[in-house]
Amino acid sequence: MAYSEKVVDHYNNPRNVGSLDKSDPNVGTGMVGAPECGDVMKLQIKVDDNGVITEAKFKTFGCGSAIASSSLATEKLKGRTLDEATQIKNTDIVEELALPPIKIHCSVLAEDAIRAAIADYQKKHGAAVKQETAEAK
Amino acid sequence: MTNAKRQIYLDYQATTPLDPRVLEAMMPYFTNVFGNAASRNHPFGWKAEEAVEKAREQVAALIGADPKEIIFTSGATESDNLAIAGVAHFYKEKGNHIITTTIEHKAVLDTCKALEQEGFTVTYLPVGKDGVVTPAQVKDALTDKTILVTVMYANNEIGTIQPIKEIGAICRERGIFFHTDATQGIGKLPFNVDEFNVDLASFTAHKMYGPKGVGALYARRKNPRVRLAPIIHGGGHERGFRSGTLNVPGIVGFGKACEIAQTEWKKDYEHAKKLNERLLLKLRAELDELIINGSVEHRMPYNLNISFAYVEGESLLMGINDEIAVSSGSACTSASLEPSYVLRALGVTEDLAHTSIRFGFGRFTTEDEVDYAAKKIIGTVKRLREMSPLYEMAKEGIDLTKVQWSGH
């Protein structure tokens, strides 16, 4: 299988590999996938008091496209607010990495990982979320 | 990278390079001696026929058969089809039951599946964790309707060797035909049709340093005589078993490859054994949690199938395949998105099946190539494990089998 240049680049030089302290209240952790499916992504975000993602880290067990998808996801997350982060769609990743149809599930998994990380952060800050919702009304 | 890229071939179960001596033997038959071996009335045909008959003798000699028992085909897939469907169709009045194993090549499994559609009954014997089926399993599965038992000699993915001599003896005693897909074994392991109680054997040239596109089916002519219904109809070549103009250069190359194998297979065997042990030793010195798939004891030295726990197979291939050619049991490398059915049949869990790599060694593999490959694999596995959430969790002492995965 031929990989796009971007996938190869992210595979060879993955951005933001690593782990954040998952017990830190400012860190949200998302873990999606399953070993028997051949891909597991762990994606973590660190959010400052203004709701801006200052750090994003990943670790991925999976094919080159899965590694590239999660690597790209961490790049996209940094500097965004949580609201902006939820706007990231798997199709953005597909397009940017030129993933073939058979690898689209890698991008879906990356989107799931982003949502799971955000959800985890919001769970830790249950009150804050409610407040935002109230304001929105 | 300062050095030029290397091209190291470690996929000898997929195919082998052509031995230069084989190519040399074939060359005249592409050009000067181009006749049709079935042309009975001029020297062009006679010369081609003579070459084919010499090759038939060389092929037969390698397996202890009579040349008349060799049917040339397009390859082992066709041989498997002819053997299994040929026996089934010819003897369908006698019985409708076939026995095979779950780890056969698709050429066998899918032929059996096609026969099931026609009303035949097929028993697929499971293998143990070691990837080996026992003679007792075969014996217990035999019924008075059984007409054929087909069990492979050496497995293409995991290299395990089946006890075909013992299985053949059981079949012989019960008067049931025994076919073996010996594609990976002939020319590489001891094999003799009489000693191994084999009635039919499929094999091909390109797994033993011969050309692609030519194979053979051995079909016993007496004690017992095997009759076959052909699957390809036409001009009545190969005594009516397989019509179609003979691939003369291919057959000549096949013959030469068999002749070389007969005198050199033991050397090849020792060479591969040394390289296999060397690679494993080097990998084990630097990497933990390596799992060898398939029996260590009953396996051919040309194959090493390893699961690199916590590292997905395709991502590992991606890190090495600019220089090293191997294959993977990972789903991601196959069109089906299913991990290897052979590994699954062994009871290898899907997560480990995804991390498996098959290494194949052969006549032209060098120690230097193995050392280079080992170094590159070690570096890539280490890098990917640093990136693997599973490795991190395992190192934290988390039991991955107890984790609630979200699935997908």
mmCIF file of N, CA and C in Angstrom, chain A residues 1 3-4 7-14 17-19 22 31-42 44 58-65 67 102-103 105-106 108-109 112, chain B residues 308-321 331-335 337 339 350-352 354-355 380 383-390 392-393 396 398 400 405-408:
data_model
loop_
_atom_site.group_PDB
_atom_site.id
_atom_site.type_symbol
_atom_site.label_atom_id
_atom_site.label_comp_id
_atom_site.label_asym_id
_atom_site.label_seq_id
_atom_site.Cartn_x
_atom_site.Cartn_y
_atom_site.Cartn_z
ATOM 1 N N MET A 1 0.843 -1.196 0.000
ATOM 2 C CA MET A 1 0.000 0.000 0.000
ATOM 3 C C MET A 1 0.880 1.249 0.000
ATOM 4 N N TYR A 3 1.491 5.090 0.881
ATOM 5 C CA TYR A 3 0.995 6.078 1.829
ATOM 6 C C TYR A 3 1.226 7.467 1.261
ATOM 7 N N SER A 4 0.383 8.391 1.657
ATOM 8 C CA SER A 4 0.592 9.765 1.220
ATOM 9 C C SER A 4 1.822 10.304 1.949
ATOM 10 N N VAL A 7 1.141 11.235 5.554
ATOM 11 C CA VAL A 7 1.055 10.109 6.493
ATOM 12 C C VAL A 7 2.470 9.652 6.850
ATOM 13 N N VAL A 8 3.303 9.525 5.859
ATOM 14 C CA VAL A 8 4.685 9.093 6.091
ATOM 15 C C VAL A 8 5.402 10.082 7.012
ATOM 16 N N ASP A 9 5.156 11.353 6.779
ATOM 17 C CA ASP A 9 5.799 12.378 7.606
ATOM 18 C C ASP A 9 5.362 12.259 9.066
ATOM 19 N N HIS A 10 4.056 12.126 9.285
ATOM 20 C CA HIS A 10 3.567 12.007 10.665
ATOM 21 C C HIS A 10 4.034 10.703 11.313
ATOM 22 N N TYR A 11 4.141 9.651 10.485
ATOM 23 C CA TYR A 11 4.610 8.366 11.020
ATOM 24 C C TYR A 11 6.094 8.476 11.429
ATOM 25 N N ASN A 12 6.879 9.087 10.563
ATOM 26 C CA ASN A 12 8.320 9.194 10.852
ATOM 27 C C ASN A 12 8.638 10.250 11.904
ATOM 28 N N ASN A 13 7.842 11.316 11.902
ATOM 29 C CA ASN A 13 8.067 12.402 12.871
ATOM 30 C C ASN A 13 6.776 12.725 13.592
ATOM 31 N N PRO A 14 6.294 11.802 14.382
ATOM 32 C CA PRO A 14 5.013 12.048 15.042
ATOM 33 C C PRO A 14 5.105 13.254 15.965
ATOM 34 N N VAL A 17 4.014 13.028 20.814
ATOM 35 C CA VAL A 17 3.886 11.704 21.419
ATOM 36 C C VAL A 17 4.152 11.843 22.906
ATOM 37 N N GLY A 18 3.359 11.154 23.714
ATOM 38 C CA GLY A 18 3.645 11.156 25.133
ATOM 39 C C GLY A 18 2.383 11.099 25.965
ATOM 40 N N SER A 19 2.572 11.325 27.243
ATOM 41 C CA SER A 19 1.432 11.244 28.162
ATOM 42 C C SER A 19 1.426 12.447 29.087
ATOM 43 N N LYS A 22 -2.890 11.948 34.022
ATOM 44 C CA LYS A 22 -4.340 11.871 33.838
ATOM 45 C C LYS A 22 -5.124 12.252 35.103
ATOM 46 N N MET A 31 -9.549 7.564 25.544
ATOM 47 C CA MET A 31 -8.941 6.310 25.053
ATOM 48 C C MET A 31 -10.014 5.593 24.254
ATOM 49 N N VAL A 32 -9.750 5.396 22.973
ATOM 50 C CA VAL A 32 -10.757 4.754 22.117
ATOM 51 C C VAL A 32 -10.127 3.624 21.315
ATOM 52 N N GLY A 33 -10.999 2.757 20.796
ATOM 53 C CA GLY A 33 -10.528 1.613 20.023
ATOM 54 C C GLY A 33 -10.356 0.399 20.903
ATOM 55 N N ALA A 34 -9.851 -0.675 20.309
ATOM 56 C CA ALA A 34 -9.635 -1.911 21.054
ATOM 57 C C ALA A 34 -8.489 -2.684 20.421
ATOM 58 N N PRO A 35 -7.683 -3.352 21.254
ATOM 59 C CA PRO A 35 -6.529 -4.076 20.708
ATOM 60 C C PRO A 35 -6.939 -5.109 19.658
ATOM 61 N N GLU A 36 -8.089 -5.783 19.880
ATOM 62 C CA GLU A 36 -8.467 -6.825 18.914
ATOM 63 C C GLU A 36 -8.930 -6.248 17.584
ATOM 64 N N CYS A 37 -9.229 -4.939 17.567
ATOM 65 C CA CYS A 37 -9.570 -4.296 16.298
ATOM 66 C C CYS A 37 -8.311 -3.766 15.609
ATOM 67 N N GLY A 38 -7.189 -3.835 16.303
ATOM 68 C CA GLY A 38 -5.940 -3.402 15.678
ATOM 69 C C GLY A 38 -5.648 -1.929 15.856
ATOM 70 N N ASP A 39 -6.496 -1.196 16.564
ATOM 71 C CA ASP A 39 -6.121 0.185 16.873
ATOM 72 C C ASP A 39 -6.687 0.699 18.186
ATOM 73 N N VAL A 40 -5.804 1.306 18.947
ATOM 74 C CA VAL A 40 -6.168 1.956 20.209
ATOM 75 C C VAL A 40 -5.488 3.323 20.222
ATOM 76 N N MET A 41 -6.274 4.356 20.465
ATOM 77 C CA MET A 41 -5.695 5.703 20.551
ATOM 78 C C MET A 41 -5.930 6.263 21.937
ATOM 79 N N LYS A 42 -4.857 6.843 22.487
ATOM 80 C CA LYS A 42 -5.007 7.594 23.726
ATOM 81 C C LYS A 42 -4.660 9.033 23.404
ATOM 82 N N GLN A 44 -4.713 13.017 24.930
ATOM 83 C CA GLN A 44 -4.870 13.831 26.141
ATOM 84 C C GLN A 44 -4.741 15.310 25.817
ATOM 85 N N PHE A 58 -0.462 12.284 22.465
ATOM 86 C CA PHE A 58 -1.115 11.029 22.060
ATOM 87 C C PHE A 58 -0.159 9.862 22.165
ATOM 88 N N LYS A 59 -0.791 8.703 22.291
ATOM 89 C CA LYS A 59 -0.086 7.434 22.082
ATOM 90 C C LYS A 59 -1.045 6.559 21.297
ATOM 91 N N THR A 60 -0.556 5.922 20.256
ATOM 92 C CA THR A 60 -1.431 5.108 19.414
ATOM 93 C C THR A 60 -0.825 3.761 19.099
ATOM 94 N N PHE A 61 -1.648 2.725 19.235
ATOM 95 C CA PHE A 61 -1.351 1.388 18.745
ATOM 96 C C PHE A 61 -2.206 1.246 17.507
ATOM 97 N N GLY A 62 -1.578 1.122 16.363
ATOM 98 C CA GLY A 62 -2.372 1.024 15.147
ATOM 99 C C GLY A 62 -1.505 1.195 13.926
ATOM 100 N N CYS A 63 -2.138 1.164 12.772
ATOM 101 C CA CYS A 63 -1.398 1.249 11.524
ATOM 102 C C CYS A 63 -0.842 2.664 11.340
ATOM 103 N N GLY A 64 -0.071 2.852 10.293
ATOM 104 C CA GLY A 64 0.545 4.145 10.029
ATOM 105 C C GLY A 64 -0.477 5.262 9.922
ATOM 106 N N SER A 65 -1.618 4.958 9.319
ATOM 107 C CA SER A 65 -2.647 5.983 9.147
ATOM 108 C C SER A 65 -3.273 6.354 10.481
ATOM 109 N N ILE A 67 -1.669 6.241 13.389
ATOM 110 C CA ILE A 67 -0.660 7.065 14.063
ATOM 111 C C ILE A 67 -0.690 8.486 13.499
ATOM 112 N N ILE A 102 -10.213 2.800 2.710
ATOM 113 C CA ILE A 102 -10.022 1.689 3.659
ATOM 114 C C ILE A 102 -9.462 2.182 4.997
ATOM 115 N N LYS A 103 -8.930 3.409 5.004
ATOM 116 C CA LYS A 103 -8.342 3.949 6.234
ATOM 117 C C LYS A 103 -9.176 5.047 6.887
ATOM 118 N N HIS A 105 -11.621 4.790 8.793
ATOM 119 C CA HIS A 105 -11.929 4.493 10.200
ATOM 120 C C HIS A 105 -10.857 5.049 11.138
ATOM 121 N N CYS A 106 -9.621 5.214 10.646
ATOM 122 C CA CYS A 106 -8.559 5.791 11.479
ATOM 123 C C CYS A 106 -8.906 7.235 11.853
ATOM 124 N N VAL A 108 -11.955 8.485 11.910
ATOM 125 C CA VAL A 108 -13.127 8.438 12.779
ATOM 126 C C VAL A 108 -12.678 8.206 14.217
ATOM 127 N N LEU A 109 -11.718 7.323 14.350
ATOM 128 C CA LEU A 109 -11.203 7.008 15.680
ATOM 129 C C LEU A 109 -10.553 8.247 16.298
ATOM 130 N N ASP A 112 -13.225 10.477 17.489
ATOM 131 C CA ASP A 112 -13.768 9.904 18.736
ATOM 132 C C ASP A 112 -12.841 10.194 19.913
ATOM 133 N N PHE B 308 4.959 -9.195 17.891
ATOM 134 C CA PHE B 308 5.644 -8.144 18.652
ATOM 135 C C PHE B 308 4.559 -7.442 19.455
ATOM 136 N N ALA B 309 4.309 -7.949 20.651
ATOM 137 C CA ALA B 309 3.179 -7.447 21.430
ATOM 138 C C ALA B 309 3.188 -5.929 21.528
ATOM 139 N N TYR B 310 2.006 -5.361 21.435
ATOM 140 C CA TYR B 310 1.748 -3.913 21.591
ATOM 141 C C TYR B 310 2.178 -3.062 20.395
ATOM 142 N N VAL B 311 2.628 -3.725 19.318
ATOM 143 C CA VAL B 311 2.993 -2.964 18.121
ATOM 144 C C VAL B 311 2.195 -3.516 16.948
ATOM 145 N N GLU B 312 1.368 -2.695 16.361
ATOM 146 C CA GLU B 312 0.513 -3.147 15.276
ATOM 147 C C GLU B 312 1.371 -3.478 14.046
ATOM 148 N N GLY B 313 1.056 -4.614 13.422
ATOM 149 C CA GLY B 313 1.891 -5.154 12.340
ATOM 150 C C GLY B 313 2.130 -4.220 11.168
ATOM 151 N N GLU B 314 1.075 -3.572 10.725
ATOM 152 C CA GLU B 314 1.268 -2.720 9.554
ATOM 153 C C GLU B 314 2.166 -1.530 9.879
ATOM 154 N N SER B 315 2.023 -1.003 11.083
ATOM 155 C CA SER B 315 2.863 0.146 11.430
ATOM 156 C C SER B 315 4.325 -0.294 11.532
ATOM 157 N N LEU B 316 4.535 -1.529 11.955
ATOM 158 C CA LEU B 316 5.908 -2.056 11.999
ATOM 159 C C LEU B 316 6.455 -2.230 10.583
ATOM 160 N N LEU B 317 5.611 -2.780 9.709
ATOM 161 C CA LEU B 317 6.036 -2.943 8.319
ATOM 162 C C LEU B 317 6.402 -1.594 7.707
ATOM 163 N N MET B 318 5.578 -0.598 8.020
ATOM 164 C CA MET B 318 5.794 0.729 7.446
ATOM 165 C C MET B 318 7.165 1.281 7.846
ATOM 166 N N GLY B 319 7.599 0.899 9.042
ATOM 167 C CA GLY B 319 8.892 1.386 9.508
ATOM 168 C C GLY B 319 10.078 0.667 8.899
ATOM 169 N N ILE B 320 9.829 -0.499 8.315
ATOM 170 C CA ILE B 320 10.983 -1.270 7.813
ATOM 171 C C ILE B 320 10.913 -1.584 6.326
ATOM 172 N N ASN B 321 9.709 -1.475 5.731
ATOM 173 C CA ASN B 321 9.593 -2.046 4.388
ATOM 174 C C ASN B 321 10.193 -1.215 3.260
ATOM 175 N N ALA B 331 -4.462 -7.442 10.126
ATOM 176 C CA ALA B 331 -5.615 -7.240 9.255
ATOM 177 C C ALA B 331 -5.362 -6.112 8.274
ATOM 178 N N CYS B 332 -4.655 -5.099 8.753
ATOM 179 C CA CYS B 332 -4.502 -3.898 7.955
ATOM 180 C C CYS B 332 -3.712 -4.133 6.677
ATOM 181 N N THR B 333 -2.984 -5.243 6.616
ATOM 182 C CA THR B 333 -2.216 -5.494 5.403
ATOM 183 C C THR B 333 -3.018 -6.317 4.412
ATOM 184 N N SER B 334 -4.193 -6.773 4.830
ATOM 185 C CA SER B 334 -4.986 -7.586 3.920
ATOM 186 C C SER B 334 -6.196 -6.798 3.455
ATOM 187 N N ALA B 335 -6.744 -7.213 2.357
ATOM 188 C CA ALA B 335 -7.904 -6.514 1.819
ATOM 189 C C ALA B 335 -9.138 -6.785 2.671
ATOM 190 N N LEU B 337 -9.474 -6.980 5.942
ATOM 191 C CA LEU B 337 -9.492 -6.348 7.256
ATOM 192 C C LEU B 337 -9.672 -7.349 8.398
ATOM 193 N N PRO B 339 -7.731 -10.264 10.699
ATOM 194 C CA PRO B 339 -6.395 -10.786 10.924
ATOM 195 C C PRO B 339 -6.300 -12.245 10.473
ATOM 196 N N GLU B 350 -6.893 -11.967 18.852
ATOM 197 C CA GLU B 350 -6.861 -11.025 17.727
ATOM 198 C C GLU B 350 -5.862 -9.897 17.940
ATOM 199 N N ASP B 351 -5.740 -9.461 19.201
ATOM 200 C CA ASP B 351 -4.800 -8.358 19.430
ATOM 201 C C ASP B 351 -3.370 -8.785 19.098
ATOM 202 N N LEU B 352 -3.029 -10.038 19.416
ATOM 203 C CA LEU B 352 -1.669 -10.491 19.088
ATOM 204 C C LEU B 352 -1.522 -10.822 17.604
ATOM 205 N N HIS B 354 -2.744 -9.175 15.280
ATOM 206 C CA HIS B 354 -2.472 -7.887 14.623
ATOM 207 C C HIS B 354 -1.006 -7.490 14.704
ATOM 208 N N THR B 355 -0.272 -8.105 15.619
ATOM 209 C CA THR B 355 1.118 -7.685 15.822
ATOM 210 C C THR B 355 2.122 -8.672 15.218
ATOM 211 N N THR B 380 12.721 -0.004 15.215
ATOM 212 C CA THR B 380 11.343 0.373 14.893
ATOM 213 C C THR B 380 10.379 -0.083 15.988
ATOM 214 N N ARG B 383 10.708 2.173 18.983
ATOM 215 C CA ARG B 383 10.098 3.477 18.712
ATOM 216 C C ARG B 383 8.570 3.388 18.799
ATOM 217 N N LEU B 384 8.020 2.326 18.207
ATOM 218 C CA LEU B 384 6.560 2.197 18.194
ATOM 219 C C LEU B 384 6.008 1.834 19.570
ATOM 220 N N ARG B 385 6.794 1.107 20.336
ATOM 221 C CA ARG B 385 6.325 0.787 21.697
ATOM 222 C C ARG B 385 6.298 2.049 22.569
ATOM 223 N N GLU B 386 7.252 2.934 22.332
ATOM 224 C CA GLU B 386 7.241 4.213 23.051
ATOM 225 C C GLU B 386 5.964 4.975 22.732
ATOM 226 N N MET B 387 5.416 4.674 21.568
ATOM 227 C CA MET B 387 4.239 5.379 21.078
ATOM 228 C C MET B 387 2.962 4.604 21.386
ATOM 229 N N SER B 388 3.112 3.400 21.943
ATOM 230 C CA SER B 388 1.953 2.514 22.121
ATOM 231 C C SER B 388 1.316 2.673 23.495
ATOM 232 N N PRO B 389 0.029 3.037 23.518
ATOM 233 C CA PRO B 389 -0.646 3.152 24.821
ATOM 234 C C PRO B 389 -0.729 1.791 25.516
ATOM 235 N N LEU B 390 -0.735 0.724 24.714
ATOM 236 C CA LEU B 390 -0.861 -0.622 25.292
ATOM 237 C C LEU B 390 0.413 -1.010 26.027
ATOM 238 N N GLU B 392 2.526 1.030 27.326
ATOM 239 C CA GLU B 392 2.569 1.868 28.525
ATOM 240 C C GLU B 392 1.699 1.264 29.630
ATOM 241 N N MET B 393 0.497 0.844 29.260
ATOM 242 C CA MET B 393 -0.416 0.264 30.242
ATOM 243 C C MET B 393 0.142 -1.048 30.787
ATOM 244 N N GLU B 396 2.669 -0.477 33.253
ATOM 245 C CA GLU B 396 2.104 0.012 34.532
ATOM 246 C C GLU B 396 1.448 -1.126 35.303
ATOM 247 N N ILE B 398 -1.137 -2.957 34.170
ATOM 248 C CA ILE B 398 -2.572 -3.102 33.884
ATOM 249 C C ILE B 398 -2.794 -4.360 33.043
ATOM 250 N N LEU B 400 -4.448 -5.953 30.301
ATOM 251 C CA LEU B 400 -5.173 -5.428 29.136
ATOM 252 C C LEU B 400 -6.432 -6.224 28.817
ATOM 253 N N TRP B 405 -12.746 -1.975 26.613
ATOM 254 C CA TRP B 405 -12.415 -1.197 25.417
ATOM 255 C C TRP B 405 -13.694 -0.686 24.773
ATOM 256 N N SER B 406 -13.552 0.444 24.113
ATOM 257 C CA SER B 406 -14.740 1.013 23.492
ATOM 258 C C SER B 406 -15.104 0.259 22.218
ATOM 259 N N GLY B 407 -14.143 -0.453 21.670
ATOM 260 C CA GLY B 407 -14.416 -1.218 20.459
ATOM 261 C C GLY B 407 -14.638 -0.316 19.274
ATOM 262 N N HIS B 408 -14.949 -0.908 18.150
ATOM 263 C CA HIS B 408 -15.194 -0.077 16.983
ATOM 264 C C HIS B 408 -15.869 -0.835 15.883
#
